Amino acid sequence: MQNRLRTTDLPQVKELQSLDEQLTAFSESVDLLVGDPGLAPAAKTTQDRRSFLTSLGIAGAAVALTFAPIPGTQRTLVIVSGTELQEPLQALKIQFEKIHPELRLDLQFQGSQDIVNKFIDDKNDFNPAVIIPANGQILKELEARWRAQNSSDPFYNAPKPITKTLLVAIAWPERGKVLFPDGRFRWDRLEAALKAKNWANFSGNASWGSFDFVITDPTRSNSGQLTLGLFAQSKSGSLSIATLNDQSASDLIALVKRSVYQPPRSTDVLLQEFIARGPNEADIAIVYESIALHRWSQSTTTQGKPYQIYYLDPTVETVSTAAIVRRSIDERTAQSARTFLDFLTQSEQQATFVRYGFRPVNGDVPNVSDSPWQKNIPGAESKLSVHTLPIFEPEILTEIKRLWERSN
């Protein structure tokens, strides 16, 4: 609750013109009360006591007003984050503003690649103080593009890890059993299904129709880029500019592009559409584990049965990383932004991220009440049994985007 009094709440406050007058009245009332009772007429005792109490209240209120935030001085911090953090940040915003009433958070959400593109091209109608894309490599790309056009540093401090997640696949149970008979995700099985185009050509039920694979737009979202990188790596055994320029990688990315209809701009939008469409229009998707866990119960409500989670092996671990930008942001605002980032990394807020399906930056998933790992979600693993890879280098992601744009 804000520590702020309104002047309309103060008795007789309009009769006093300054804090000095208030304190003088307070002092005189004290003299009357504590002086020799024999020196003061008895008739005045009640009146003097009432005057003292009134002055005491006014003086106390004046002190409160002196130290309360001045109206109009509340500072607004614009935070631009990847959509994967939308729900936990909205929950944490309320808590942060209670602790820091002098600060107001304006949360904006974009696909991670859009965060970079719109910042570099100055296409936002706001000035972000903090940007939090899905991983630190996205910030490296932003820094490289910024330095190509400017001589200054784009950030105030080194970027700060906030929370992490990884890529997983989700599929409707009956589709998943046909696609992955042994219960383990396999890229070669996915590729065969894409080439088959229809379930009838892939030992599935003919009534299921076409095989529908869903990823995000790699030109706008990081999860789409990472999906293509892992898919290409499964073919060659490694991932580099050279292997991406091999014809097999180009053919694979072209196959995916032909198979994916209107890829969504972000992972959160993708999963909402996946749940709403159901198995008739979306069979399998690659998303972040965090959002797959958090929205799992919605699939039961909407479709009558939940989707199954499959862990990619290897998968990519992606760490949501925050940076305080310099453009149009003064030092005082930057300090407020540091306060916000420190708040996010405290244990209480890290527990909130866990409740939304994210993993701590350091250590295993803690035992947090109401976390999705306590809900017996099919396929979910609190302790991973698969290998995790670091995020791909910016030049790899850039080449993946280029191949996607060139594919027909």
Tab-separated table of C-alpha atoms in Angstrom:
chain	number	residue	atom	x	y	z
A	1	MET	CA	0.000	0.000	0.000
A	2	GLN	CA	1.384	3.389	-0.910
A	3	ASN	CA	2.538	5.464	2.062
A	4	ARG	CA	0.747	8.609	0.901
A	5	LEU	CA	-1.812	10.875	2.700
A	6	ARG	CA	-4.211	13.157	0.932
A	7	THR	CA	-4.514	16.707	2.288
A	8	THR	CA	-8.293	16.318	2.307
A	9	ASP	CA	-7.855	13.721	5.061
A	10	LEU	CA	-6.176	16.209	7.459
A	11	PRO	CA	-8.227	18.231	10.015
A	12	GLN	CA	-7.649	22.026	9.914
A	13	VAL	CA	-4.769	21.622	7.470
A	14	LYS	CA	-5.905	24.657	5.461
A	15	GLU	CA	-5.456	26.896	8.502
A	16	LEU	CA	-1.687	26.275	8.492
A	17	GLN	CA	0.492	27.747	5.803
A	18	SER	CA	3.786	26.000	6.458
A	19	LEU	CA	5.467	23.192	8.318
A	20	ASP	CA	6.984	25.822	10.671
A	21	GLU	CA	3.518	26.915	11.780
A	22	GLN	CA	2.536	23.295	12.389
A	23	LEU	CA	5.584	22.632	14.539
A	24	THR	CA	5.084	25.896	16.464
A	25	ALA	CA	1.513	24.910	17.287
A	26	PHE	CA	2.750	21.498	18.358
A	27	SER	CA	5.393	23.032	20.656
A	28	GLU	CA	2.942	25.431	22.298
A	29	SER	CA	0.488	22.621	22.948
A	30	VAL	CA	3.183	20.562	24.631
A	31	ASP	CA	4.053	23.502	26.913
A	32	LEU	CA	0.438	23.848	27.924
A	33	LEU	CA	0.079	20.162	28.676
A	34	VAL	CA	3.269	19.534	30.631
A	35	GLY	CA	3.495	22.876	32.506
A	36	ASP	CA	2.494	23.411	36.121
A	37	PRO	CA	-1.225	22.587	36.319
A	38	GLY	CA	-1.658	25.259	38.966
A	39	LEU	CA	-0.586	27.983	36.553
A	40	ALA	CA	-3.281	27.166	33.990
A	41	PRO	CA	-6.945	27.932	34.627
A	42	ALA	CA	-8.917	24.729	35.109
A	43	ALA	CA	-11.432	25.900	32.528
A	44	LYS	CA	-8.781	25.838	29.861
A	45	THR	CA	-7.555	22.281	30.524
A	46	THR	CA	-10.007	20.500	28.237
A	47	GLN	CA	-9.635	23.074	25.474
A	48	ASP	CA	-5.840	23.012	25.651
A	49	ARG	CA	-5.751	19.217	25.584
A	50	ARG	CA	-7.998	19.202	22.491
A	51	SER	CA	-5.776	21.819	20.845
A	52	PHE	CA	-2.702	19.767	21.627
A	53	LEU	CA	-4.143	16.581	20.133
A	54	THR	CA	-5.255	18.417	17.008
A	55	SER	CA	-1.834	19.993	16.553
A	56	LEU	CA	-0.142	16.669	17.193
A	57	GLY	CA	-2.209	15.063	14.437
A	58	ILE	CA	-1.444	17.870	12.015
A	59	ALA	CA	2.279	17.804	12.790
A	60	GLY	CA	2.412	14.038	12.324
A	61	ALA	CA	0.567	14.296	9.043
A	62	ALA	CA	2.923	17.027	7.888
A	63	VAL	CA	5.908	14.794	8.558
A	64	ALA	CA	4.202	11.972	6.667
A	65	LEU	CA	3.610	14.285	3.727
A	66	THR	CA	7.223	15.408	3.837
A	67	PHE	CA	8.533	11.870	3.372
A	68	ALA	CA	5.779	10.503	1.104
A	69	PRO	CA	6.356	10.316	-2.674
A	70	ILE	CA	5.496	13.630	-4.297
A	71	PRO	CA	2.513	13.293	-6.646
A	72	GLY	CA	3.638	13.178	-10.262
A	73	THR	CA	7.106	11.814	-9.487
A	74	GLN	CA	6.257	8.130	-10.040
A	75	ARG	CA	8.756	6.764	-12.552
A	76	THR	CA	7.633	4.453	-15.369
A	77	LEU	CA	9.871	1.597	-16.523
A	78	VAL	CA	9.081	0.116	-19.924
A	79	ILE	CA	10.008	-3.585	-19.980
A	80	VAL	CA	10.006	-5.428	-23.323
A	81	SER	CA	10.073	-9.194	-22.906
A	82	GLY	CA	9.645	-12.288	-24.992
A	83	THR	CA	6.094	-13.629	-24.850
A	84	GLU	CA	7.239	-16.739	-22.975
A	85	LEU	CA	7.595	-14.593	-19.813
A	86	GLN	CA	4.274	-12.782	-20.187
A	87	GLU	CA	2.265	-14.445	-17.434
A	88	PRO	CA	4.934	-14.617	-14.700
A	89	LEU	CA	5.977	-11.009	-15.328
A	90	GLN	CA	2.378	-9.819	-15.136
A	91	ALA	CA	2.049	-11.561	-11.780
A	92	LEU	CA	5.359	-10.157	-10.513
A	93	LYS	CA	4.495	-6.623	-11.669
A	94	ILE	CA	1.780	-6.379	-9.004
A	95	GLN	CA	4.150	-7.472	-6.252
A	96	PHE	CA	6.988	-5.203	-7.408
A	97	GLU	CA	4.790	-2.103	-7.543
A	98	LYS	CA	3.557	-2.762	-3.999
A	99	ILE	CA	7.139	-2.899	-2.742
A	100	HIS	CA	8.222	0.078	-4.886
A	101	PRO	CA	5.230	2.456	-5.166
A	102	GLU	CA	7.494	5.087	-6.707
A	103	LEU	CA	7.931	2.876	-9.785
A	104	ARG	CA	5.382	1.731	-12.348
A	105	LEU	CA	6.062	-1.082	-14.823
A	106	ASP	CA	4.817	-0.853	-18.402
A	107	LEU	CA	5.117	-4.405	-19.747
A	108	GLN	CA	5.368	-4.983	-23.505
A	109	PHE	CA	5.675	-8.414	-25.131
A	110	GLN	CA	7.142	-9.351	-28.514
A	111	GLY	CA	8.748	-12.332	-30.194
A	112	SER	CA	12.456	-12.388	-29.339
A	113	GLN	CA	13.594	-11.624	-32.885
A	114	ASP	CA	11.046	-8.818	-33.082
A	115	ILE	CA	12.583	-7.333	-29.926
A	116	VAL	CA	15.891	-6.964	-31.760
A	117	ASN	CA	14.484	-5.811	-35.091
A	118	LYS	CA	12.126	-3.208	-33.654
A	119	PHE	CA	14.766	-1.828	-31.294
A	120	ILE	CA	17.464	-1.516	-33.956
A	121	ASP	CA	15.033	-0.030	-36.496
A	122	ASP	CA	13.446	2.188	-33.808
A	123	LYS	CA	9.973	0.909	-34.676
A	124	ASN	CA	8.495	0.955	-31.162
A	125	ASP	CA	6.173	3.726	-29.989
A	126	PHE	CA	7.815	3.583	-26.539
A	127	ASN	CA	11.349	3.750	-25.118
A	128	PRO	CA	12.261	0.471	-23.408
A	129	ALA	CA	14.478	0.593	-20.339
A	130	VAL	CA	14.873	-3.196	-20.124
A	131	ILE	CA	14.682	-5.852	-22.811
A	132	ILE	CA	14.405	-9.567	-21.970
A	133	PRO	CA	14.593	-11.836	-25.027
A	134	ALA	CA	14.492	-15.626	-24.776
A	135	ASN	CA	18.291	-15.962	-24.584
A	136	GLY	CA	21.560	-14.089	-24.337
A	137	GLN	CA	22.604	-14.773	-27.935
A	138	ILE	CA	19.731	-12.591	-29.100
A	139	LEU	CA	21.296	-9.756	-27.096
A	140	LYS	CA	24.661	-10.449	-28.739
A	141	GLU	CA	22.998	-10.077	-32.128
A	142	LEU	CA	21.434	-6.798	-31.020
A	143	GLU	CA	24.796	-5.546	-29.759
A	144	ALA	CA	26.542	-6.450	-33.033
A	145	ARG	CA	23.892	-4.719	-35.134
A	146	TRP	CA	23.936	-1.676	-32.849
A	147	ARG	CA	27.719	-1.318	-33.044
A	148	ALA	CA	27.575	-1.556	-36.835
A	149	GLN	CA	25.584	1.692	-36.790
A	150	ASN	CA	26.810	3.428	-33.618
A	151	SER	CA	30.038	3.981	-31.705
A	152	SER	CA	28.439	3.701	-28.261
A	153	ASP	CA	27.576	0.710	-26.070
A	154	PRO	CA	23.928	-0.392	-26.296
A	155	PHE	CA	23.690	-1.518	-22.646
A	156	TYR	CA	24.448	-0.009	-19.237
A	157	ASN	CA	25.679	-3.236	-17.650
A	158	ALA	CA	26.456	-6.798	-18.619
A	159	PRO	CA	23.205	-8.654	-19.404
A	160	LYS	CA	21.729	-10.532	-16.443
A	161	PRO	CA	20.290	-14.105	-16.592
A	162	ILE	CA	16.761	-14.237	-15.189
A	163	THR	CA	15.377	-17.757	-15.676
A	164	LYS	CA	15.678	-20.637	-18.123
A	165	THR	CA	13.770	-23.267	-20.057
A	166	LEU	CA	14.385	-25.640	-22.974
A	167	LEU	CA	12.793	-26.875	-26.171
A	168	VAL	CA	10.326	-29.758	-26.052
A	169	ALA	CA	7.813	-31.306	-28.420
A	170	ILE	CA	4.121	-31.666	-27.658
A	171	ALA	CA	1.693	-33.971	-29.456
A	172	TRP	CA	-1.852	-35.202	-28.986
A	173	PRO	CA	-1.644	-38.672	-27.381
A	174	GLU	CA	-3.048	-40.809	-30.203
A	175	ARG	CA	-0.874	-39.017	-32.776
A	176	GLY	CA	2.192	-39.270	-30.566
A	177	LYS	CA	1.822	-43.027	-30.178
A	178	VAL	CA	1.907	-43.499	-33.963
A	179	LEU	CA	4.668	-40.961	-34.531
A	180	PHE	CA	6.919	-42.155	-31.683
A	181	PRO	CA	5.997	-45.801	-30.909
A	182	ASP	CA	8.736	-46.176	-28.278
A	183	GLY	CA	7.682	-42.984	-26.502
A	184	ARG	CA	10.857	-41.083	-27.412
A	185	PHE	CA	11.083	-38.133	-29.779
A	186	ARG	CA	12.996	-38.827	-33.010
A	187	TRP	CA	13.776	-36.313	-35.752
A	188	ASP	CA	13.942	-38.998	-38.443
A	189	ARG	CA	10.378	-40.067	-37.658
A	190	LEU	CA	9.240	-36.448	-37.851
A	191	GLU	CA	10.994	-36.011	-41.210
A	192	ALA	CA	9.348	-39.172	-42.572
A	193	ALA	CA	5.923	-37.911	-41.498
A	194	LEU	CA	6.534	-34.549	-43.179
A	195	LYS	CA	7.459	-36.294	-46.405
A	196	ALA	CA	4.394	-38.565	-46.162
A	197	LYS	CA	2.162	-35.469	-45.832
A	198	ASN	CA	-0.871	-37.515	-44.751
A	199	TRP	CA	-1.416	-39.851	-41.822
A	200	ALA	CA	-2.761	-42.507	-44.170
A	201	ASN	CA	0.719	-42.671	-45.745
A	202	PHE	CA	2.362	-42.965	-42.331
A	203	SER	CA	0.498	-45.879	-40.743
A	204	GLY	CA	-1.934	-43.494	-39.105
A	205	ASN	CA	-5.692	-43.208	-39.200
A	206	ALA	CA	-6.839	-41.926	-42.594
A	207	SER	CA	-9.521	-39.834	-40.873
A	208	TRP	CA	-6.775	-37.755	-39.271
A	209	GLY	CA	-6.101	-36.173	-42.650
A	210	SER	CA	-2.904	-34.254	-43.308
A	211	PHE	CA	0.119	-34.316	-41.014
A	212	ASP	CA	0.314	-30.887	-39.381
A	213	PHE	CA	3.604	-29.738	-37.843
A	214	VAL	CA	3.767	-26.373	-36.065
A	215	ILE	CA	6.731	-24.115	-35.242
A	216	THR	CA	7.062	-20.360	-34.829
A	217	ASP	CA	8.224	-18.060	-37.612
A	218	PRO	CA	12.061	-18.268	-37.543
A	219	THR	CA	12.345	-14.686	-38.801
A	220	ARG	CA	10.456	-13.409	-35.751
A	221	SER	CA	10.855	-15.962	-32.959
A	222	ASN	CA	13.812	-17.697	-31.354
A	223	SER	CA	12.113	-21.063	-30.791
A	224	GLY	CA	11.575	-21.476	-34.537
A	225	GLN	CA	15.264	-20.808	-35.185
A	226	LEU	CA	16.356	-23.302	-32.537
A	227	THR	CA	13.979	-25.949	-33.871
A	228	LEU	CA	15.476	-25.715	-37.354
A	229	GLY	CA	18.991	-25.777	-35.897
A	230	LEU	CA	18.362	-28.978	-33.948
A	231	PHE	CA	16.599	-30.564	-36.922
A	232	ALA	CA	19.526	-29.765	-39.236
A	233	GLN	CA	22.046	-30.975	-36.652
A	234	SER	CA	20.238	-34.326	-36.452
A	235	LYS	CA	21.040	-34.848	-40.133
A	236	SER	CA	24.728	-33.923	-40.112
A	237	GLY	CA	25.754	-34.691	-36.524
A	238	SER	CA	27.047	-31.147	-36.025
A	239	LEU	CA	25.944	-27.604	-36.736
A	240	SER	CA	28.084	-24.982	-38.449
A	241	ILE	CA	27.886	-22.554	-41.331
A	242	ALA	CA	29.423	-25.262	-43.514
A	243	THR	CA	26.871	-27.936	-42.582
A	244	LEU	CA	24.009	-25.473	-43.002
A	245	ASN	CA	25.224	-24.730	-46.514
A	246	ASP	CA	25.096	-28.421	-47.370
A	247	GLN	CA	22.289	-29.345	-49.745
A	248	SER	CA	20.726	-31.754	-47.244
A	249	ALA	CA	20.231	-28.933	-44.726
A	250	SER	CA	18.731	-26.658	-47.374
A	251	ASP	CA	16.358	-29.416	-48.489
A	252	LEU	CA	15.309	-30.121	-44.910
A	253	ILE	CA	14.516	-26.491	-44.117
A	254	ALA	CA	12.598	-26.207	-47.390
A	255	LEU	CA	10.593	-29.310	-46.433
A	256	VAL	CA	9.658	-27.790	-43.085
A	257	LYS	CA	8.696	-24.467	-44.662
A	258	ARG	CA	6.384	-26.180	-47.163
A	259	SER	CA	4.793	-28.174	-44.346
A	260	VAL	CA	4.174	-25.346	-41.873
A	261	TYR	CA	1.171	-23.156	-42.620
A	262	GLN	CA	1.391	-19.540	-41.462
A	263	PRO	CA	3.842	-20.002	-38.573
A	264	PRO	CA	2.900	-17.847	-35.554
A	265	ARG	CA	5.034	-14.884	-34.506
A	266	SER	CA	5.715	-16.195	-30.980
A	267	THR	CA	5.678	-19.370	-28.893
A	268	ASP	CA	2.824	-18.227	-26.679
A	269	VAL	CA	0.609	-17.502	-29.689
A	270	LEU	CA	1.597	-20.869	-31.182
A	271	LEU	CA	0.512	-22.814	-28.110
A	272	GLN	CA	-2.764	-20.945	-27.785
A	273	GLU	CA	-3.549	-21.828	-31.413
A	274	PHE	CA	-2.377	-25.426	-30.945
A	275	ILE	CA	-4.796	-25.893	-28.043
A	276	ALA	CA	-7.670	-24.099	-29.771
A	277	ARG	CA	-7.302	-25.998	-33.061
A	278	GLY	CA	-6.935	-29.417	-31.522
A	279	PRO	CA	-5.687	-32.564	-33.272
A	280	ASN	CA	-7.581	-31.937	-36.504
A	281	GLU	CA	-5.381	-28.962	-37.420
A	282	ALA	CA	-2.229	-29.353	-35.309
A	283	ASP	CA	-0.605	-32.722	-34.587
A	284	ILE	CA	2.791	-31.861	-33.117
A	285	ALA	CA	4.611	-28.651	-32.190
A	286	ILE	CA	7.996	-27.571	-30.843
A	287	VAL	CA	7.690	-25.117	-27.949
A	288	TYR	CA	9.380	-24.105	-24.711
A	289	GLU	CA	8.988	-26.508	-21.804
A	290	SER	CA	7.840	-23.708	-19.509
A	291	ILE	CA	4.806	-22.753	-21.533
A	292	ALA	CA	3.991	-26.371	-22.384
A	293	LEU	CA	3.832	-27.180	-18.664
A	294	HIS	CA	1.933	-24.048	-17.707
A	295	ARG	CA	-0.785	-24.384	-20.360
A	296	TRP	CA	-1.136	-28.154	-20.136
A	297	SER	CA	-4.363	-28.020	-18.098
A	298	GLN	CA	-5.951	-25.759	-20.727
A	299	SER	CA	-5.648	-28.514	-23.309
A	300	THR	CA	-7.734	-30.784	-21.086
A	301	THR	CA	-10.423	-28.132	-20.721
A	302	THR	CA	-10.522	-27.251	-24.425
A	303	GLN	CA	-9.966	-30.614	-26.104
A	304	GLY	CA	-11.103	-33.060	-23.426
A	305	LYS	CA	-7.666	-34.672	-23.189
A	306	PRO	CA	-4.210	-33.172	-22.603
A	307	TYR	CA	-1.218	-33.263	-24.906
A	308	GLN	CA	1.882	-35.359	-24.232
A	309	ILE	CA	5.312	-33.788	-23.677
A	310	TYR	CA	8.381	-35.263	-25.415
A	311	TYR	CA	11.934	-34.188	-24.583
A	312	LEU	CA	14.272	-33.663	-27.524
A	313	ASP	CA	17.650	-35.373	-27.161
A	314	PRO	CA	19.736	-33.334	-27.368
A	315	THR	CA	17.731	-30.220	-26.673
A	316	VAL	CA	18.715	-26.574	-26.361
A	317	GLU	CA	18.665	-24.734	-23.051
A	318	THR	CA	17.623	-21.128	-23.422
A	319	VAL	CA	18.213	-18.563	-20.662
A	320	SER	CA	15.976	-15.497	-20.626
A	321	THR	CA	18.486	-12.679	-20.205
A	322	ALA	CA	17.830	-9.028	-19.375
A	323	ALA	CA	19.723	-5.928	-20.481
A	324	ILE	CA	19.298	-2.274	-19.523
A	325	VAL	CA	19.518	-0.205	-22.701
A	326	ARG	CA	21.153	3.207	-22.981
A	327	ARG	CA	19.123	4.813	-25.760
A	328	SER	CA	16.814	7.488	-24.289
A	329	ILE	CA	17.366	6.115	-20.757
A	330	ASP	CA	19.076	8.297	-18.130
A	331	GLU	CA	21.139	7.039	-15.199
A	332	ARG	CA	18.337	7.489	-12.685
A	333	THR	CA	15.996	5.328	-14.772
A	334	ALA	CA	18.791	2.799	-15.260
A	335	GLN	CA	19.198	2.541	-11.491
A	336	SER	CA	15.474	1.878	-11.151
A	337	ALA	CA	15.851	-0.827	-13.794
A	338	ARG	CA	18.649	-2.434	-11.751
A	339	THR	CA	16.289	-2.504	-8.781
A	340	PHE	CA	13.751	-4.379	-10.894
A	341	LEU	CA	16.280	-6.935	-12.149
A	342	ASP	CA	17.574	-7.534	-8.618
A	343	PHE	CA	13.971	-8.149	-7.579
A	344	LEU	CA	13.484	-10.769	-10.321
A	345	THR	CA	16.520	-12.797	-9.244
A	346	GLN	CA	15.550	-13.037	-5.558
A	347	SER	CA	14.458	-16.468	-4.330
A	348	GLU	CA	10.810	-15.492	-3.822
A	349	GLN	CA	10.471	-14.359	-7.430
A	350	GLN	CA	12.423	-17.349	-8.725
A	351	ALA	CA	9.801	-19.546	-7.037
A	352	THR	CA	7.135	-17.698	-9.011
A	353	PHE	CA	8.944	-18.505	-12.261
A	354	VAL	CA	9.042	-22.178	-11.218
A	355	ARG	CA	5.270	-22.138	-10.719
A	356	TYR	CA	5.003	-21.058	-14.352
A	357	GLY	CA	7.169	-23.944	-15.555
A	358	PHE	CA	10.582	-22.253	-15.711
A	359	ARG	CA	13.788	-23.618	-14.222
A	360	PRO	CA	16.177	-21.666	-11.971
A	361	VAL	CA	19.295	-20.338	-13.662
A	362	ASN	CA	21.397	-22.192	-11.086
A	363	GLY	CA	20.548	-25.558	-9.576
A	364	ASP	CA	17.749	-28.077	-9.925
A	365	VAL	CA	14.036	-27.385	-9.837
A	366	PRO	CA	13.193	-26.647	-6.184
A	367	ASN	CA	10.242	-28.156	-4.363
A	368	VAL	CA	7.789	-25.294	-4.869
A	369	SER	CA	4.106	-25.643	-4.042
A	370	ASP	CA	1.780	-25.584	-7.069
A	371	SER	CA	4.628	-26.109	-9.525
A	372	PRO	CA	3.683	-28.023	-12.696
A	373	TRP	CA	6.171	-30.775	-11.818
A	374	GLN	CA	3.821	-31.765	-8.988
A	375	LYS	CA	0.835	-32.293	-11.313
A	376	ASN	CA	1.803	-35.597	-12.970
A	377	ILE	CA	1.889	-34.085	-16.455
A	378	PRO	CA	2.508	-36.874	-19.019
A	379	GLY	CA	6.168	-36.864	-20.029
A	380	ALA	CA	7.280	-34.031	-17.726
A	381	GLU	CA	10.712	-34.438	-16.080
A	382	SER	CA	11.966	-32.287	-13.215
A	383	LYS	CA	15.380	-33.973	-13.485
A	384	LEU	CA	16.330	-34.199	-17.126
A	385	SER	CA	17.338	-37.500	-18.689
A	386	VAL	CA	18.393	-35.852	-21.969
A	387	HIS	CA	21.458	-33.876	-23.002
A	388	THR	CA	21.239	-30.105	-23.193
A	389	LEU	CA	23.207	-27.916	-25.584
A	390	PRO	CA	24.129	-24.266	-25.154
A	391	ILE	CA	22.331	-21.795	-27.336
A	392	PHE	CA	23.582	-21.549	-30.932
A	393	GLU	CA	25.940	-18.716	-31.848
A	394	PRO	CA	24.410	-15.608	-33.497
A	395	GLU	CA	25.966	-16.355	-36.902
A	396	ILE	CA	24.321	-19.798	-36.893
A	397	LEU	CA	20.925	-18.292	-36.125
A	398	THR	CA	21.424	-15.664	-38.817
A	399	GLU	CA	22.228	-18.349	-41.392
A	400	ILE	CA	19.143	-20.340	-40.371
A	401	LYS	CA	16.967	-17.270	-40.932
A	402	ARG	CA	18.584	-16.698	-44.323
A	403	LEU	CA	17.963	-20.296	-45.409
A	404	TRP	CA	14.340	-20.062	-44.328
A	405	GLU	CA	13.782	-16.855	-46.282
A	406	ARG	CA	15.365	-18.366	-49.410
A	407	SER	CA	13.414	-21.633	-49.236
A	408	ASN	CA	10.398	-22.293	-51.431
